[in-house]
Amino acid sequence: MTHSLVCADTVSRAGAGFSPSPPGDSGASRVSSVLNRNSRQFGKKHLFDQNEETCWNSDQGPSQWVILEFPQRIRVSQVQIQFQGGFSSRRGCVEGSLESEALSKIVDFYPEDNNSIQTFPVPAAEVDQLKVTFEDTTDFFGRVVIYHLRVLGEKI
C-alpha cells in the first residue's frame, strides 16, 4: 500500500507517490507564477488534484518552477508530468535538498511537447525539498501549463 498525491491509498509498482502536504495545506508547495495571478482557476493546487479539467498555468517568464516540501525525508525515483501541448518545456532540471540546505542539481530531463503523462527517472536522491524547473518553454511567452505533477519514491 502506498500513498498518492492527494493522500488517498493506491498501489503502484513504481513506488509511493508523494504529496508535499495534505489537501488544503498551502505552505508546502510554491510555484514561480500563476497566470494573471488567478490562483483560484490556475493555481498550484491543480497540480495535485487529479482532475483532468484543471491545471497550473504559469504566467510569462524565461523560467518557471515548482518547489515541493515534504513532511519527511523521501528517496525520489521518478517525476511524472503531464503538460498541455504547446505549453511545455524542452529542458527541465530537478534539484533537491535536506534540512534547509542549499538545493543541489540531481538530474536534467527533456520533455516532449505533447499532452501525455511523461515519466522521468531520477537517480536515487534523498530529499525533503524538491525543485522542478522548466526551461526553454515551447510557448513564445514562456508559459507552462501542467495538469499533473507526481513524485514517486519511498519514505525513508
PDB file of C-alpha atoms in Angstrom:
ATOM      1  CA  MET A   1       0.000   0.000   0.000  1.00  0.00           C
ATOM      2  CA  THR A   2       1.438   3.378  -0.993  1.00  0.00           C
ATOM      3  CA  HIS A   3       0.172   6.940  -0.838  1.00  0.00           C
ATOM      4  CA  SER A   4      -0.846   9.047  -3.809  1.00  0.00           C
ATOM      5  CA  LEU A   5      -0.505  12.762  -4.258  1.00  0.00           C
ATOM      6  CA  VAL A   6      -3.837  13.541  -2.660  1.00  0.00           C
ATOM      7  CA  CYS A   7      -3.319  11.297   0.360  1.00  0.00           C
ATOM      8  CA  ALA A   8      -5.606   8.507  -0.875  1.00  0.00           C
ATOM      9  CA  ASP A   9      -4.370   4.918  -0.776  1.00  0.00           C
ATOM     10  CA  THR A  10      -3.327   3.374  -4.093  1.00  0.00           C
ATOM     11  CA  VAL A  11      -0.995   0.651  -5.309  1.00  0.00           C
ATOM     12  CA  SER A  12       1.946   1.474  -7.569  1.00  0.00           C
ATOM     13  CA  ARG A  13       4.803  -0.735  -8.753  1.00  0.00           C
ATOM     14  CA  ALA A  14       6.944   2.361  -9.241  1.00  0.00           C
ATOM     15  CA  GLY A  15       6.820   3.210  -5.549  1.00  0.00           C
ATOM     16  CA  ALA A  16       4.946   5.666  -3.433  1.00  0.00           C
ATOM     17  CA  GLY A  17       3.519   8.845  -4.872  1.00  0.00           C
ATOM     18  CA  PHE A  18       4.083  11.733  -2.525  1.00  0.00           C
ATOM     19  CA  SER A  19       2.176  14.866  -1.851  1.00  0.00           C
ATOM     20  CA  PRO A  20       4.045  17.833  -0.465  1.00  0.00           C
ATOM     21  CA  SER A  21       1.197  18.281   2.021  1.00  0.00           C
ATOM     22  CA  PRO A  22      -2.324  17.182   2.831  1.00  0.00           C
ATOM     23  CA  PRO A  23      -5.042  18.863   0.770  1.00  0.00           C
ATOM     24  CA  GLY A  24      -5.676  22.381   1.977  1.00  0.00           C
ATOM     25  CA  ASP A  25      -2.159  22.978   3.351  1.00  0.00           C
ATOM     26  CA  SER A  26      -0.797  25.731   1.126  1.00  0.00           C
ATOM     27  CA  GLY A  27       2.598  26.105   2.799  1.00  0.00           C
ATOM     28  CA  ALA A  28       4.307  23.036   1.374  1.00  0.00           C
ATOM     29  CA  SER A  29       4.447  23.897  -2.309  1.00  0.00           C
ATOM     30  CA  ARG A  30       5.312  27.039  -4.232  1.00  0.00           C
ATOM     31  CA  VAL A  31       5.267  27.981  -7.890  1.00  0.00           C
ATOM     32  CA  SER A  32       7.128  30.641  -9.827  1.00  0.00           C
ATOM     33  CA  SER A  33       3.959  32.359 -11.051  1.00  0.00           C
ATOM     34  CA  VAL A  34       0.262  31.939 -11.804  1.00  0.00           C
ATOM     35  CA  LEU A  35      -1.415  33.242 -14.960  1.00  0.00           C
ATOM     36  CA  ASN A  36      -2.949  36.656 -14.246  1.00  0.00           C
ATOM     37  CA  ARG A  37      -2.471  35.892 -10.520  1.00  0.00           C
ATOM     38  CA  ASN A  38      -5.679  33.853 -10.761  1.00  0.00           C
ATOM     39  CA  SER A  39      -4.876  31.150  -8.191  1.00  0.00           C
ATOM     40  CA  ARG A  40      -8.469  30.001  -7.994  1.00  0.00           C
ATOM     41  CA  GLN A  41      -8.558  28.973 -11.656  1.00  0.00           C
ATOM     42  CA  PHE A  42      -4.861  28.273 -12.402  1.00  0.00           C
ATOM     43  CA  GLY A  43      -3.129  27.850  -9.029  1.00  0.00           C
ATOM     44  CA  LYS A  44      -0.663  25.270  -7.726  1.00  0.00           C
ATOM     45  CA  LYS A  45      -3.379  23.183  -6.047  1.00  0.00           C
ATOM     46  CA  HIS A  46      -4.402  21.981  -9.520  1.00  0.00           C
ATOM     47  CA  LEU A  47      -1.060  20.171  -9.954  1.00  0.00           C
ATOM     48  CA  PHE A  48      -2.184  17.577  -7.401  1.00  0.00           C
ATOM     49  CA  ASP A  49      -5.989  17.420  -7.580  1.00  0.00           C
ATOM     50  CA  GLN A  50      -6.110  14.548 -10.129  1.00  0.00           C
ATOM     51  CA  ASN A  51      -8.793  16.426 -12.064  1.00  0.00           C
ATOM     52  CA  GLU A  52      -8.329  16.196 -15.839  1.00  0.00           C
ATOM     53  CA  GLU A  53     -10.033  19.573 -16.314  1.00  0.00           C
ATOM     54  CA  THR A  54      -7.836  21.708 -14.035  1.00  0.00           C
ATOM     55  CA  CYS A  55      -4.208  22.770 -14.367  1.00  0.00           C
ATOM     56  CA  TRP A  56      -1.455  25.016 -13.073  1.00  0.00           C
ATOM     57  CA  ASN A  57      -0.891  27.718 -15.655  1.00  0.00           C
ATOM     58  CA  SER A  58       2.200  29.840 -15.133  1.00  0.00           C
ATOM     59  CA  ASP A  59       2.459  33.435 -16.185  1.00  0.00           C
ATOM     60  CA  GLN A  60       5.096  34.534 -18.731  1.00  0.00           C
ATOM     61  CA  GLY A  61       8.790  34.378 -17.973  1.00  0.00           C
ATOM     62  CA  PRO A  62      12.103  32.876 -19.006  1.00  0.00           C
ATOM     63  CA  SER A  63      11.994  30.046 -16.445  1.00  0.00           C
ATOM     64  CA  GLN A  64       9.131  28.527 -14.449  1.00  0.00           C
ATOM     65  CA  TRP A  65       9.408  26.240 -11.422  1.00  0.00           C
ATOM     66  CA  VAL A  66       7.616  24.264  -8.716  1.00  0.00           C
ATOM     67  CA  ILE A  67       9.052  23.716  -5.227  1.00  0.00           C
ATOM     68  CA  LEU A  68       7.727  20.832  -3.121  1.00  0.00           C
ATOM     69  CA  GLU A  69       8.443  20.481   0.594  1.00  0.00           C
ATOM     70  CA  PHE A  70       7.754  17.066   2.112  1.00  0.00           C
ATOM     71  CA  PRO A  71       6.843  16.388   5.760  1.00  0.00           C
ATOM     72  CA  GLN A  72       9.596  13.765   5.964  1.00  0.00           C
ATOM     73  CA  ARG A  73      12.665  12.575   4.055  1.00  0.00           C
ATOM     74  CA  ILE A  74      11.959  10.626   0.871  1.00  0.00           C
ATOM     75  CA  ARG A  75      14.066   8.791  -1.706  1.00  0.00           C
ATOM     76  CA  VAL A  76      12.891  10.024  -5.107  1.00  0.00           C
ATOM     77  CA  SER A  77      12.944   7.618  -8.068  1.00  0.00           C
ATOM     78  CA  GLN A  78      10.739   9.301 -10.708  1.00  0.00           C
ATOM     79  CA  VAL A  79       8.940  12.505 -11.572  1.00  0.00           C
ATOM     80  CA  GLN A  80       5.781  12.305 -13.708  1.00  0.00           C
ATOM     81  CA  ILE A  81       4.445  15.365 -15.522  1.00  0.00           C
ATOM     82  CA  GLN A  82       1.519  15.957 -17.859  1.00  0.00           C
ATOM     83  CA  PHE A  83       1.880  19.184 -19.846  1.00  0.00           C
ATOM     84  CA  GLN A  84      -0.577  20.803 -22.206  1.00  0.00           C
ATOM     85  CA  GLY A  85       0.848  20.511 -25.703  1.00  0.00           C
ATOM     86  CA  GLY A  86       2.194  23.864 -26.863  1.00  0.00           C
ATOM     87  CA  PHE A  87       2.867  24.928 -23.262  1.00  0.00           C
ATOM     88  CA  SER A  88       5.604  22.536 -22.207  1.00  0.00           C
ATOM     89  CA  SER A  89       9.317  22.746 -21.646  1.00  0.00           C
ATOM     90  CA  ARG A  90      12.144  21.478 -23.826  1.00  0.00           C
ATOM     91  CA  ARG A  91      14.508  21.143 -20.876  1.00  0.00           C
ATOM     92  CA  GLY A  92      13.989  20.770 -17.152  1.00  0.00           C
ATOM     93  CA  CYS A  93      16.025  20.276 -14.026  1.00  0.00           C
ATOM     94  CA  VAL A  94      15.314  18.501 -10.743  1.00  0.00           C
ATOM     95  CA  GLU A  95      17.106  19.828  -7.665  1.00  0.00           C
ATOM     96  CA  GLY A  96      16.800  18.664  -4.078  1.00  0.00           C
ATOM     97  CA  SER A  97      17.905  19.380  -0.545  1.00  0.00           C
ATOM     98  CA  LEU A  98      17.722  18.095   3.012  1.00  0.00           C
ATOM     99  CA  GLU A  99      17.005  20.053   6.164  1.00  0.00           C
ATOM    100  CA  SER A 100      17.057  23.543   4.634  1.00  0.00           C
ATOM    101  CA  GLU A 101      20.426  23.067   2.936  1.00  0.00           C
ATOM    102  CA  ALA A 102      21.028  24.703  -0.425  1.00  0.00           C
ATOM    103  CA  LEU A 103      19.430  22.973  -3.395  1.00  0.00           C
ATOM    104  CA  SER A 104      21.735  20.838  -5.496  1.00  0.00           C
ATOM    105  CA  LYS A 105      21.160  19.545  -9.010  1.00  0.00           C
ATOM    106  CA  ILE A 106      20.025  15.927  -9.245  1.00  0.00           C
ATOM    107  CA  VAL A 107      19.190  15.473 -12.926  1.00  0.00           C
ATOM    108  CA  ASP A 108      18.227  17.240 -16.162  1.00  0.00           C
ATOM    109  CA  PHE A 109      15.248  15.965 -18.155  1.00  0.00           C
ATOM    110  CA  TYR A 110      13.939  16.644 -21.658  1.00  0.00           C
ATOM    111  CA  PRO A 111      10.139  16.607 -22.056  1.00  0.00           C
ATOM    112  CA  GLU A 112       8.285  16.191 -25.318  1.00  0.00           C
ATOM    113  CA  ASP A 113       5.758  18.811 -26.381  1.00  0.00           C
ATOM    114  CA  ASN A 114       2.580  16.745 -26.034  1.00  0.00           C
ATOM    115  CA  ASN A 115      -0.363  16.013 -23.723  1.00  0.00           C
ATOM    116  CA  SER A 116       0.726  12.595 -22.442  1.00  0.00           C
ATOM    117  CA  ILE A 117       1.930  11.810 -18.933  1.00  0.00           C
ATOM    118  CA  GLN A 118       5.718  11.697 -19.174  1.00  0.00           C
ATOM    119  CA  THR A 119       7.912   9.817 -16.704  1.00  0.00           C
ATOM    120  CA  PHE A 120      11.454  10.936 -15.942  1.00  0.00           C
ATOM    121  CA  PRO A 121      13.763   8.693 -13.916  1.00  0.00           C
ATOM    122  CA  VAL A 122      15.611  10.374 -11.069  1.00  0.00           C
ATOM    123  CA  PRO A 123      18.864   8.896  -9.718  1.00  0.00           C
ATOM    124  CA  ALA A 124      18.151   7.803  -6.133  1.00  0.00           C
ATOM    125  CA  ALA A 125      18.200  11.003  -4.111  1.00  0.00           C
ATOM    126  CA  GLU A 126      17.158  11.549  -0.503  1.00  0.00           C
ATOM    127  CA  VAL A 127      15.373  14.880  -0.068  1.00  0.00           C
ATOM    128  CA  ASP A 128      12.780  16.711   1.951  1.00  0.00           C
ATOM    129  CA  GLN A 129      12.566  19.531  -0.606  1.00  0.00           C
ATOM    130  CA  LEU A 130      12.442  19.222  -4.384  1.00  0.00           C
ATOM    131  CA  LYS A 131      12.528  21.912  -7.062  1.00  0.00           C
ATOM    132  CA  VAL A 132      11.460  21.162 -10.618  1.00  0.00           C
ATOM    133  CA  THR A 133      12.471  23.906 -13.069  1.00  0.00           C
ATOM    134  CA  PHE A 134      11.086  24.251 -16.598  1.00  0.00           C
ATOM    135  CA  GLU A 135      13.388  25.998 -19.058  1.00  0.00           C
ATOM    136  CA  ASP A 136      13.241  26.731 -22.786  1.00  0.00           C
ATOM    137  CA  THR A 137       9.453  26.610 -22.955  1.00  0.00           C
ATOM    138  CA  THR A 138       7.629  25.831 -26.187  1.00  0.00           C
ATOM    139  CA  ASP A 139       5.263  28.792 -25.691  1.00  0.00           C
ATOM    140  CA  PHE A 140       6.562  32.022 -27.205  1.00  0.00           C
ATOM    141  CA  PHE A 141       5.839  33.929 -23.970  1.00  0.00           C
ATOM    142  CA  GLY A 142       7.432  31.354 -21.643  1.00  0.00           C
ATOM    143  CA  ARG A 143       4.226  29.993 -20.133  1.00  0.00           C
ATOM    144  CA  VAL A 144       3.928  26.411 -18.850  1.00  0.00           C
ATOM    145  CA  VAL A 145       0.661  24.502 -18.341  1.00  0.00           C
ATOM    146  CA  ILE A 146       0.748  21.338 -16.211  1.00  0.00           C
ATOM    147  CA  TYR A 147      -2.244  19.102 -15.490  1.00  0.00           C
ATOM    148  CA  HIS A 148      -0.484  16.587 -13.239  1.00  0.00           C
ATOM    149  CA  LEU A 149       2.768  16.514 -11.300  1.00  0.00           C
ATOM    150  CA  ARG A 150       3.710  13.422  -9.324  1.00  0.00           C
ATOM    151  CA  VAL A 151       6.849  12.458  -7.419  1.00  0.00           C
ATOM    152  CA  LEU A 152       7.466   8.730  -6.999  1.00  0.00           C
ATOM    153  CA  GLY A 153       9.772   7.144  -4.467  1.00  0.00           C
ATOM    154  CA  GLU A 154       9.787   5.815  -0.919  1.00  0.00           C
ATOM    155  CA  LYS A 155       9.684   7.198   2.583  1.00  0.00           C
ATOM    156  CA  ILE A 156      12.955   6.957   4.485  1.00  0.00           C
TER     157      ILE A 156
END
